[in-house]
Amino acid sequence: MSDPKRTVIGFVCERSLPVERMLDEHKTLLDDPDTKFVVVPCSGMVKPTLLEAALANGADATFVCGCAIGDCHYRTGNLMIRERLEGKRNPKLRKTTDRRKVGMFFVTMKDRVAFLEALAAFKAGLDAPPAQED
Amino acid sequence: MYRKFLRLTKSLTVSFEKLVNFVTTQEHNPLYFHGALPLYTFWFLIFSGILLWMYYIPTLDRAWSSVNYISALPTPGDPINLAAGIPYGAVVRGIHRWGAAAMMIVTLLHMFRVYFTDRHRAWRWLPWVTGVGLLVFVLFVGLSGYLLVWDARAYYIVVATQHLFDGVPVIGAALSSFLVGGEGITDYTLTRFLFFHVGGAVAIFFLVWMHFIRLKEPVVTPSRATNFLLLGFILLAAGTLPAINITHELLAKYGHDPRIAAQAAYIASDAPAQIGTLVETIRYDAWYMFPYWLIQNVGTTWTWLILGGSTLLLCVAPFYPKDRRANIAEVVEAKCTGCTFCSLDCPFEAITMVDRAPGSKFKQIAVVQAARCSECGICVGACPFQAIELPELHSKTLEADLLALVKKGA
C-alpha cells in the first residue's frame, strides 16, 4: 500500500543541502513529490510564524533544514531556529502548534541521503498519537 | 577560477568532516570546534608556563641548568643545581613543549578550515586579519621559548636572527641590537627573551579579544569529549616523551637510567650555549623553526620574501574575490519597536541599537552597519514585527512563495 499523499513544505538553507540538484523547476523535491522547498539564505532567517502559516494554509507538515549543528556558515543560524522551535528563544513557535507536524533537520551538503531518510521517518511519524503534555 | 577552487576545497572539507563524524559523531567532531581548540590549548601553555617560570633563572650561566633543575636532572659542574629538582617537572615541561606543538597544529587546522570553507572573506575580514596576527605571534612566542633553554640551538637561533635582521636596510643594525639588548649577548639578553616569551603570550590575549570583537558568542570551549581527547594526547606525549636536556656528558653519567637513555634520540636539547661557538647544523622543530631552515637553505633575502609575501597574501585574502553586496538588511523605521531581538541575534555584531529622538513612541531603533552585514537574514527571523528585511528576499515575497507552494501541493 502506498503512503497517503501529503503536502510537506520545507524551509531549507541553501548551504545545508545541494538544493539546485534536488529540486525540479516547481521547487518540488525530485525524490519525494509531496515535499516542496522554500529556499532561504540561512535557516536562522525562518520565523516560526512562517511554519505556522504553512500549516494554517493547508500544508500537512512543515520543517526547517539547516546546516549541521556547529557548522552554520553564518555561525549561529541553525542554533537560533532550533531554539525558537524548541520554545527557548524569541520569537517562539506557538504552544498550540501541533509539534508532530514541525520537523527540524541539520545536515551538511554531503548528507542528501541521510536527509531523505530522516524526512521519510518524519513523514511516517505524522500519524503518531499526540505527545502527552506534562 | 578562484571561486571554483574555494567551492572544491569546501566540498572536500565537508566530505572529510563527514568521515570524522562516523568516528566522533557530529556532536563531538573536533573539526566543528576548530576555533576553540587553539584557545583551549593556550590554557595548557599558560598554566604549565607559570610553573616553569617560577624556577627559571634568566642568566647566561644559570639558564640551562635551571631548566635541568625543573626537569629533576642535576647539572654536572653546577654546585647549586644538585638538588632533587621539581617533582614531575619534566612532565610539566613536556606539557609545555608538546602543548606548543599542539598549539601550532590546531591553529593551522583552524586557519585552513576557515579558509577552505570560504569563511574568511568580506564581513569577516577583521577576525581573519587578527587571526593572521595571532599566527605570527604564536610563531614568535614559540620560537622565543626555544631561546630560553639557552643551549647551542638557542645561540644558533640568535645568531641566525641577527643575520636575518642585518639584511634589513637602514634599521637592520638597530633591530639586531634590540634583539639581544645591546652590542653583545649579556644576562640582559635572556631577561629580554623571557619578556619576549611572556609579553608575546599576553599580546596573544589582546589579539584574541580583537579576534572575537565582531563575533556574537564566539565558541571558546570544545566539546567535553574533545577536551579530554586533546588533554589525553598532550599528557601522553609529556609522560612518554618528557622534555629534558640531554648531552653526551649527562648521558655518560646518567645513561643507566632507562628514562634518560630512552629519550636521548628524541627531544634532547643541546649542550649549554657557548658564545662564539656556533654549531653547524641544528635540529629543526617542524612547527616553529621553518624560518631557520629557510635561512640555511635559500638565504636571508628569499626568507624575507617568502615570510613577508605569504603574510601579506594572507592579509589581503579576505578582500578577494569581491562579492556582489545587494541584500544588506534594512530597518523599517515605522515598525521597529526597539525590542533588540535583531541586535542580540546578529552573529556578526552588525546591528546596534541607537536612541530615537525625544518624544518618539519607542526609545530605540536598530541600525545596520552595512560593512558588517552578512546578508544571512538571521535578524529577519529574530524580528517579530517585520521591522527588518532583506531587500531581495522580503518577508512578503517569502510568504507568497510559501502560499504558492502549498497551493500547488494541495
Coordinates of C-alpha atoms in Angstrom, one line a residue:
Chain A
M1 CA 0.0 0.0 0.0
S2 CA 1.4 3.4 -1.0
D3 CA 1.7 6.2 1.6
P4 CA -1.1 8.8 1.5
K5 CA -0.4 11.9 -0.4
R6 CA 0.7 14.8 1.8
T7 CA 1.8 18.4 1.3
V8 CA 5.1 19.0 3.1
I9 CA 6.7 22.4 3.0
G10 CA 10.3 22.7 3.9
F11 CA 12.3 25.9 4.6
V12 CA 15.8 24.9 3.5
C13 CA 19.0 26.8 4.0
E14 CA 20.8 27.0 0.6
R15 CA 24.1 25.9 2.1
S16 CA 22.8 22.9 4.0
L17 CA 21.7 20.8 1.0
P18 CA 22.6 20.9 -2.7
V19 CA 19.1 22.3 -3.4
E20 CA 19.8 23.0 -7.0
R21 CA 20.3 19.3 -7.7
M22 CA 17.4 18.1 -5.5
L23 CA 14.5 20.2 -6.9
D24 CA 12.6 20.5 -10.2
E25 CA 11.5 23.8 -11.6
H26 CA 8.5 23.8 -9.4
K27 CA 10.7 23.6 -6.3
T28 CA 9.4 20.1 -5.7
L29 CA 11.8 17.5 -4.3
L30 CA 12.8 15.1 -7.0
D31 CA 12.9 12.2 -4.6
D32 CA 9.6 13.0 -3.0
P33 CA 6.9 14.9 -5.0
D34 CA 5.0 15.5 -1.7
T35 CA 7.7 17.8 -0.5
K36 CA 8.4 21.3 -1.7
F37 CA 11.2 23.7 -0.6
V38 CA 11.3 27.4 0.1
V39 CA 15.0 28.1 -0.2
V40 CA 16.4 30.7 2.3
P41 CA 20.0 32.0 2.7
C42 CA 20.2 30.7 6.3
S43 CA 17.8 28.6 8.4
G44 CA 18.1 31.3 11.0
M45 CA 16.0 33.6 8.7
V46 CA 12.9 31.4 9.2
K47 CA 10.4 32.9 11.6
P48 CA 8.2 30.3 13.4
T49 CA 5.2 32.3 12.1
L50 CA 6.1 31.0 8.6
L51 CA 5.8 27.4 9.7
E52 CA 2.5 28.2 11.4
A53 CA 1.4 29.9 8.2
A54 CA 2.3 26.8 6.1
L55 CA 0.1 24.6 8.4
A56 CA -2.7 27.1 8.6
N57 CA -2.9 27.3 4.8
G58 CA -3.2 23.6 4.2
A59 CA 0.2 22.0 4.5
D60 CA 0.2 18.7 6.3
A61 CA 3.6 19.2 7.7
T62 CA 6.4 21.7 7.6
F63 CA 10.1 21.6 8.5
V64 CA 13.3 23.6 8.6
C65 CA 16.6 22.2 7.3
G66 CA 19.8 24.0 8.3
C67 CA 23.5 23.3 8.3
A68 CA 24.9 20.7 10.7
I69 CA 24.9 21.9 14.3
G70 CA 28.3 23.5 14.9
D71 CA 28.8 24.2 11.2
C72 CA 26.5 27.0 10.2
H73 CA 28.0 29.2 7.5
Y74 CA 26.7 32.2 9.5
R75 CA 27.8 30.7 12.8
T76 CA 24.6 30.6 14.7
G77 CA 21.6 30.5 12.3
N78 CA 20.8 26.8 12.9
L79 CA 21.1 27.2 16.7
M80 CA 18.7 30.2 16.6
I81 CA 16.0 28.4 14.7
R82 CA 16.4 25.2 16.8
E83 CA 15.9 27.3 20.0
R84 CA 13.0 29.2 18.5
L85 CA 11.2 26.0 17.6
E86 CA 12.0 24.4 21.0
G87 CA 10.5 27.5 22.6
K88 CA 13.8 28.6 24.2
R89 CA 14.2 31.8 22.2
N90 CA 12.0 34.6 20.9
P91 CA 10.1 34.7 18.7
K92 CA 8.9 31.2 19.7
L93 CA 6.7 28.7 17.9
R94 CA 3.2 28.9 19.4
K95 CA 2.4 26.3 22.0
T96 CA -0.8 25.4 20.3
T97 CA 1.1 24.3 17.1
D98 CA 1.0 20.5 16.6
R99 CA 4.7 19.6 17.2
R100 CA 4.3 16.4 15.2
K101 CA 3.9 18.4 12.1
V102 CA 7.0 20.5 12.6
G103 CA 10.4 19.0 11.8
M104 CA 14.0 20.1 12.1
F105 CA 16.9 18.7 10.2
F106 CA 20.5 19.8 10.5
V107 CA 22.7 18.3 7.8
T108 CA 25.8 19.0 5.6
M109 CA 25.7 19.3 1.8
K110 CA 27.0 15.7 1.7
D111 CA 24.1 14.3 3.8
R112 CA 21.5 14.2 1.0
V113 CA 20.7 10.5 1.6
A114 CA 20.6 10.9 5.4
F115 CA 18.3 13.9 4.9
L116 CA 15.9 11.9 2.7
E117 CA 15.8 9.1 5.2
A118 CA 15.1 11.5 8.1
L119 CA 12.4 13.2 6.0
A120 CA 10.7 9.8 5.4
A121 CA 10.8 9.0 9.1
F122 CA 9.4 12.4 9.9
K123 CA 6.5 11.8 7.5
A124 CA 5.9 8.3 8.8
G125 CA 5.6 9.8 12.3
L126 CA 2.9 12.2 11.3
D127 CA 0.2 9.6 12.2
A128 CA 1.6 9.0 15.7
P129 CA -0.7 10.0 18.5
P130 CA -0.1 13.4 20.0
A131 CA 2.5 13.5 22.8
Q132 CA 1.2 13.8 26.3
E133 CA 1.8 17.2 27.9
D134 CA 3.3 17.1 31.3
Chain B
M1 CA 38.6 30.0 -11.2
Y2 CA 39.4 31.1 -7.7
R3 CA 35.7 30.7 -6.7
K4 CA 35.8 27.2 -8.1
F5 CA 38.8 26.4 -6.1
L6 CA 37.1 27.6 -2.9
R7 CA 34.0 25.5 -3.8
L8 CA 36.2 22.5 -4.3
T9 CA 38.0 23.0 -1.0
K10 CA 34.7 23.3 0.8
S11 CA 33.3 20.2 -0.8
L12 CA 36.5 18.2 0.2
T13 CA 36.5 19.6 3.7
V14 CA 32.8 18.7 4.3
S15 CA 33.4 15.2 2.9
F16 CA 36.4 14.8 5.3
E17 CA 34.3 16.0 8.2
K18 CA 31.6 13.6 7.4
L19 CA 34.1 10.8 7.6
V20 CA 35.2 12.1 11.0
N21 CA 31.6 12.2 12.1
F22 CA 31.4 8.4 11.7
V23 CA 34.0 8.1 14.4
T24 CA 33.3 11.0 16.7
T25 CA 29.6 11.7 16.0
Q26 CA 28.6 15.2 14.9
E27 CA 28.3 16.4 18.5
H28 CA 32.0 15.7 19.3
N29 CA 33.6 16.3 16.0
P30 CA 36.8 18.3 16.9
L31 CA 36.6 20.0 13.4
Y32 CA 33.4 21.7 14.5
F33 CA 35.3 23.2 17.4
H34 CA 38.3 24.3 15.4
G35 CA 38.1 27.9 16.6
A36 CA 38.0 26.8 20.3
L37 CA 40.9 24.4 20.1
P38 CA 43.8 26.9 20.0
L39 CA 42.4 28.8 22.9
Y40 CA 41.9 25.6 24.9
T41 CA 45.5 24.6 24.1
F42 CA 46.7 28.0 25.1
W43 CA 45.5 27.4 28.7
F44 CA 47.8 24.4 28.9
L45 CA 50.7 26.6 27.9
I46 CA 49.8 29.4 30.3
F47 CA 49.5 27.1 33.3
S48 CA 52.5 24.9 32.6
G49 CA 54.4 28.0 31.6
I50 CA 53.7 29.7 35.0
L51 CA 55.1 26.6 36.8
L52 CA 58.3 26.7 34.7
W53 CA 58.6 30.4 35.1
M54 CA 58.8 30.0 38.9
Y55 CA 62.1 28.1 38.7
Y56 CA 63.6 29.6 35.6
I57 CA 66.7 31.7 36.1
P58 CA 67.3 34.1 33.1
T59 CA 71.1 34.4 33.3
L60 CA 73.7 33.2 30.9
D61 CA 75.3 30.8 33.4
R62 CA 72.2 29.6 35.1
A63 CA 69.5 29.3 32.4
W64 CA 70.5 25.9 31.1
S65 CA 71.0 24.4 34.5
S66 CA 67.8 25.9 35.9
V67 CA 65.9 24.2 33.1
N68 CA 67.6 21.0 34.1
Y69 CA 66.6 21.6 37.7
I70 CA 63.0 21.9 36.6
S71 CA 63.4 18.6 34.8
A72 CA 64.8 17.0 38.0
L73 CA 68.2 16.5 36.3
P74 CA 71.4 17.6 38.1
T75 CA 73.9 19.5 36.0
P76 CA 77.5 18.3 36.3
G77 CA 79.7 21.1 37.4
D78 CA 76.9 23.3 38.8
P79 CA 77.3 23.3 42.6
I80 CA 73.9 24.9 43.1
N81 CA 71.9 22.5 40.9
L82 CA 72.5 19.3 42.8
A83 CA 69.1 19.2 44.4
A84 CA 66.4 16.7 43.6
G85 CA 64.6 19.1 41.3
I86 CA 60.9 19.6 40.8
P87 CA 58.7 16.5 41.1
Y88 CA 57.1 15.8 37.7
G89 CA 59.0 18.9 36.4
A90 CA 60.0 17.0 33.2
V91 CA 56.3 16.2 32.6
V92 CA 55.3 19.8 33.1
R93 CA 58.0 20.9 30.7
G94 CA 56.8 18.2 28.4
I95 CA 53.2 19.6 28.6
H96 CA 54.6 23.0 27.7
R97 CA 56.7 21.6 24.9
W98 CA 54.1 19.3 23.3
G99 CA 51.4 21.8 24.1
A100 CA 53.3 24.3 21.9
A101 CA 53.4 21.8 19.1
A102 CA 49.7 21.1 19.5
M103 CA 49.0 24.9 19.6
M104 CA 50.6 25.3 16.1
I105 CA 48.8 22.3 14.8
V106 CA 45.3 23.4 16.0
T107 CA 46.0 27.0 14.9
L108 CA 46.8 25.9 11.4
L109 CA 43.8 23.5 11.4
H110 CA 41.6 26.4 12.4
M111 CA 43.1 28.6 9.7
F112 CA 42.8 26.1 6.9
R113 CA 39.3 25.1 7.9
V114 CA 38.1 28.7 7.9
Y115 CA 39.8 29.3 4.5
F116 CA 38.7 26.0 2.9
T117 CA 35.1 26.6 3.8
D118 CA 35.2 30.2 2.5
R119 CA 34.6 31.8 5.9
H120 CA 37.3 34.4 5.7
R121 CA 36.0 37.0 3.3
A122 CA 34.1 40.3 3.2
W123 CA 32.4 41.0 6.6
R124 CA 34.8 38.5 8.3
W125 CA 37.9 40.4 7.4
L126 CA 38.7 41.5 11.0
P127 CA 38.7 38.1 12.6
W128 CA 40.8 36.8 9.7
V129 CA 43.4 39.6 9.7
T130 CA 43.7 39.4 13.5
G131 CA 43.9 35.6 13.1
V132 CA 47.0 36.1 10.8
G133 CA 48.4 38.3 13.6
L134 CA 47.8 35.5 16.1
L135 CA 49.5 33.0 13.9
V136 CA 52.6 35.3 13.7
F137 CA 52.6 35.8 17.5
V138 CA 52.2 32.1 18.1
L139 CA 55.2 31.5 16.0
F140 CA 57.1 34.3 17.7
V141 CA 56.2 33.1 21.2
G142 CA 57.1 29.5 20.4
L143 CA 60.4 30.5 18.9
S144 CA 61.3 32.7 21.9
G145 CA 60.6 29.7 24.1
Y146 CA 63.4 27.8 22.4
L147 CA 65.8 30.7 23.2
L148 CA 65.1 30.4 27.0
V149 CA 66.7 26.9 27.1
W150 CA 69.9 28.7 26.2
D151 CA 71.5 25.7 24.6
A152 CA 73.6 25.6 21.4
R153 CA 70.4 25.7 19.3
A154 CA 69.2 28.8 21.1
Y155 CA 72.5 30.5 20.4
Y156 CA 72.3 29.4 16.7
I157 CA 68.8 31.0 16.5
V158 CA 70.0 34.3 18.0
V159 CA 72.9 34.5 15.5
A160 CA 70.7 33.5 12.5
T161 CA 68.1 36.0 13.5
Q162 CA 70.7 38.8 13.8
H163 CA 71.9 37.7 10.3
L164 CA 68.3 38.0 9.1
F165 CA 68.0 41.4 10.6
D166 CA 71.3 42.6 9.2
G167 CA 69.7 42.2 5.7
V168 CA 67.1 44.9 6.5
P169 CA 68.1 48.3 5.1
V170 CA 68.7 51.2 7.4
I171 CA 67.3 49.7 10.6
G172 CA 68.9 46.3 10.4
A173 CA 71.7 47.0 12.9
A174 CA 69.2 48.6 15.4
L175 CA 66.9 45.5 15.1
S176 CA 69.9 43.3 15.7
S177 CA 70.9 45.3 18.8
F178 CA 67.3 45.3 20.0
L179 CA 67.1 41.5 19.8
V180 CA 70.0 41.0 22.3
G181 CA 69.7 44.2 24.3
G182 CA 72.9 45.9 23.4
E183 CA 76.0 45.3 21.3
G184 CA 76.6 41.8 22.6
I185 CA 74.9 39.0 24.5
T186 CA 74.7 39.6 28.2
D187 CA 72.5 38.5 31.1
Y188 CA 70.1 41.2 29.9
T189 CA 69.7 39.2 26.7
L190 CA 67.9 36.3 28.5
T191 CA 65.8 38.7 30.6
R192 CA 64.7 40.2 27.2
F193 CA 64.0 36.8 25.8
L194 CA 61.8 36.0 28.8
F195 CA 60.0 39.2 28.2
F196 CA 59.5 38.3 24.5
H197 CA 58.1 35.0 25.5
V198 CA 55.8 36.1 28.3
G199 CA 54.9 39.5 26.8
G200 CA 54.2 37.8 23.5
A201 CA 51.7 35.5 25.3
V202 CA 50.0 38.5 26.8
A203 CA 49.8 40.1 23.4
I204 CA 48.1 36.9 22.2
F205 CA 45.3 37.5 24.7
F206 CA 44.9 41.1 23.3
L207 CA 44.7 39.8 19.8
V208 CA 42.2 37.1 20.8
W209 CA 40.0 39.9 22.1
M210 CA 40.2 41.7 18.8
H211 CA 39.6 38.4 17.0
F212 CA 36.3 38.0 18.9
I213 CA 35.2 41.6 18.8
R214 CA 32.8 41.2 15.9
L215 CA 31.6 37.8 16.7
K216 CA 28.5 37.2 18.8
E217 CA 29.0 34.4 21.3
P218 CA 32.3 33.0 19.9
V219 CA 32.8 29.3 20.5
V220 CA 35.6 29.2 23.2
T221 CA 35.1 25.7 24.6
P222 CA 35.3 22.5 22.6
S223 CA 33.0 19.6 23.5
R224 CA 33.9 17.7 26.7
A225 CA 35.0 14.7 24.7
T226 CA 37.3 16.8 22.5
N227 CA 38.7 18.4 25.7
F228 CA 39.6 15.1 27.2
L229 CA 41.0 13.8 23.9
L230 CA 43.4 16.7 23.4
L231 CA 44.3 16.6 27.1
G232 CA 45.0 12.9 26.8
F233 CA 47.2 13.4 23.8
I234 CA 49.3 16.1 25.4
L235 CA 49.6 14.2 28.7
L236 CA 50.5 11.0 26.9
A237 CA 53.2 12.8 24.9
A238 CA 54.5 14.6 28.0
G239 CA 54.5 11.4 30.0
T240 CA 56.2 9.2 27.5
L241 CA 58.5 11.8 25.9
P242 CA 59.2 14.3 28.7
A243 CA 61.3 17.3 27.6
I244 CA 64.7 17.0 29.3
N245 CA 68.1 18.4 28.4
I246 CA 70.4 15.6 27.3
T247 CA 74.0 16.0 26.5
H248 CA 76.8 13.4 25.9
E249 CA 78.1 14.3 29.3
L250 CA 74.7 13.7 31.0
L251 CA 74.2 10.5 29.0
A252 CA 77.6 9.2 30.2
K253 CA 76.8 9.9 33.8
Y254 CA 73.1 9.0 33.9
G255 CA 72.7 6.8 30.9
H256 CA 72.0 3.8 33.1
D257 CA 68.6 5.5 33.9
P258 CA 66.4 4.0 31.2
R259 CA 64.2 7.1 31.2
I260 CA 67.1 9.2 30.2
A261 CA 68.5 6.7 27.7
A262 CA 65.1 6.3 26.1
Q263 CA 64.6 10.0 25.4
A264 CA 68.1 10.7 24.1
A265 CA 67.2 10.3 20.5
Y266 CA 64.0 12.3 20.5
I267 CA 63.8 15.6 22.3
A268 CA 67.3 16.1 23.6
S269 CA 68.3 19.7 23.9
D270 CA 71.8 20.6 23.0
A271 CA 74.7 21.4 25.3
P272 CA 74.7 24.7 27.0
A273 CA 75.3 27.7 24.7
Q274 CA 78.9 28.8 24.3
I275 CA 79.1 32.3 22.9
G276 CA 81.3 32.4 19.9
T277 CA 80.9 28.6 19.2
L278 CA 78.3 28.0 16.6
V279 CA 77.1 24.5 15.8
E280 CA 77.0 23.8 12.0
T281 CA 73.5 22.2 12.0
I282 CA 70.6 22.4 14.4
R283 CA 67.6 20.1 15.0
Y284 CA 64.6 21.8 13.5
D285 CA 61.2 21.8 15.2
A286 CA 58.8 21.3 12.3
W287 CA 56.2 23.7 13.6
Y288 CA 58.4 26.7 14.7
M289 CA 61.8 26.6 13.1
F290 CA 61.0 26.6 9.4
P291 CA 62.2 30.2 9.1
Y292 CA 65.7 28.9 10.1
W293 CA 65.5 26.1 7.7
L294 CA 64.8 28.7 5.0
I295 CA 67.7 30.9 6.1
Q296 CA 70.0 28.0 5.8
N297 CA 68.7 26.7 2.5
V298 CA 67.6 29.7 0.5
G299 CA 69.3 32.6 2.1
T300 CA 68.1 35.6 4.0
T301 CA 66.6 37.6 1.1
W302 CA 64.4 34.7 0.0
T303 CA 63.5 34.1 3.6
W304 CA 62.2 37.6 3.9
L305 CA 60.4 37.4 0.6
I306 CA 58.7 34.1 1.5
L307 CA 57.7 35.0 5.0
G308 CA 56.7 38.6 4.2
G309 CA 55.0 37.6 1.0
S310 CA 52.9 34.8 2.5
T311 CA 51.9 37.0 5.4
L312 CA 50.8 39.8 3.0
L313 CA 48.9 37.3 0.9
L314 CA 47.1 36.0 4.0
C315 CA 46.2 39.6 5.0
V316 CA 44.7 40.5 1.6
A317 CA 42.9 37.1 1.2
P318 CA 39.5 38.4 2.7
F319 CA 39.2 41.1 0.1
Y320 CA 39.3 38.9 -3.0
P321 CA 37.1 37.9 -4.8
K322 CA 34.6 40.7 -4.1
D323 CA 31.0 39.6 -3.8
R324 CA 28.0 41.5 -5.0
R325 CA 26.6 43.2 -1.9
A326 CA 23.0 44.0 -2.6
N327 CA 21.0 42.3 0.1
I328 CA 22.1 44.1 3.2
A329 CA 19.4 44.2 5.9
E330 CA 17.3 47.3 6.0
V331 CA 15.3 48.5 9.0
V332 CA 11.7 49.6 8.5
E333 CA 11.7 52.6 10.8
A334 CA 7.9 52.8 11.3
K335 CA 7.8 49.2 12.5
C336 CA 10.9 49.0 14.7
T337 CA 9.9 48.9 18.4
G338 CA 13.5 48.9 19.6
C339 CA 13.0 45.4 21.1
T340 CA 16.7 44.5 20.5
F341 CA 16.0 40.9 19.3
C342 CA 17.7 41.5 15.9
S343 CA 20.7 43.1 17.6
L344 CA 21.0 40.2 20.1
D345 CA 20.8 37.5 17.4
C346 CA 23.0 39.1 14.7
P347 CA 26.1 36.7 14.6
F348 CA 28.5 39.5 13.4
E349 CA 27.6 42.4 15.6
A350 CA 26.3 44.3 12.6
I351 CA 23.2 45.8 14.3
T352 CA 23.4 48.4 17.1
M353 CA 20.6 50.0 18.9
V354 CA 20.6 53.8 19.0
D355 CA 18.4 56.2 20.8
R356 CA 15.5 57.8 19.0
A357 CA 14.6 61.5 19.1
P358 CA 12.9 62.6 22.3
G359 CA 9.1 62.2 22.1
S360 CA 9.2 59.2 19.8
K361 CA 6.9 56.3 20.5
F362 CA 9.8 53.9 21.1
K363 CA 13.0 54.6 22.8
Q364 CA 15.5 53.0 20.4
I365 CA 15.8 51.9 16.8
A366 CA 18.0 49.3 15.2
V367 CA 20.8 50.5 12.9
V368 CA 22.6 48.1 10.4
Q369 CA 26.3 48.6 9.8
A370 CA 26.4 47.6 6.1
A371 CA 30.1 46.5 6.1
R372 CA 29.5 44.0 8.9
C373 CA 26.2 42.6 7.4
S374 CA 26.5 39.1 6.1
E375 CA 23.1 39.2 4.4
C376 CA 22.1 36.0 6.2
G377 CA 18.7 37.2 7.4
I378 CA 19.0 35.9 10.9
C379 CA 17.8 39.4 12.1
V380 CA 14.7 38.9 9.9
G381 CA 14.0 35.6 11.7
A382 CA 14.5 37.3 15.0
C383 CA 12.1 40.2 14.4
P384 CA 8.5 39.6 15.5
F385 CA 7.3 42.8 13.8
Q386 CA 8.7 42.5 10.2
A387 CA 10.7 45.6 11.0
I388 CA 13.9 44.4 9.4
E389 CA 14.1 42.9 5.9
L390 CA 16.5 41.7 3.2
P391 CA 15.7 43.9 0.1
E392 CA 16.0 40.9 -2.3
L393 CA 14.1 38.4 -0.1
H394 CA 11.3 40.4 1.6
S395 CA 9.1 38.5 4.1
K396 CA 6.1 39.2 1.9
T397 CA 7.9 37.5 -1.0
L398 CA 8.8 34.6 1.2
E399 CA 5.2 34.2 2.3
A400 CA 3.9 34.5 -1.2
D401 CA 6.3 31.7 -2.3
L402 CA 5.2 29.6 0.6
L403 CA 1.5 30.0 -0.1
A404 CA 2.0 29.3 -3.8
L405 CA 3.8 26.0 -2.9
V406 CA 1.1 25.0 -0.5
K407 CA -1.5 25.7 -3.2
K408 CA 0.4 23.6 -5.7
G409 CA 0.7 20.7 -3.3
A410 CA -2.9 20.7 -2.2

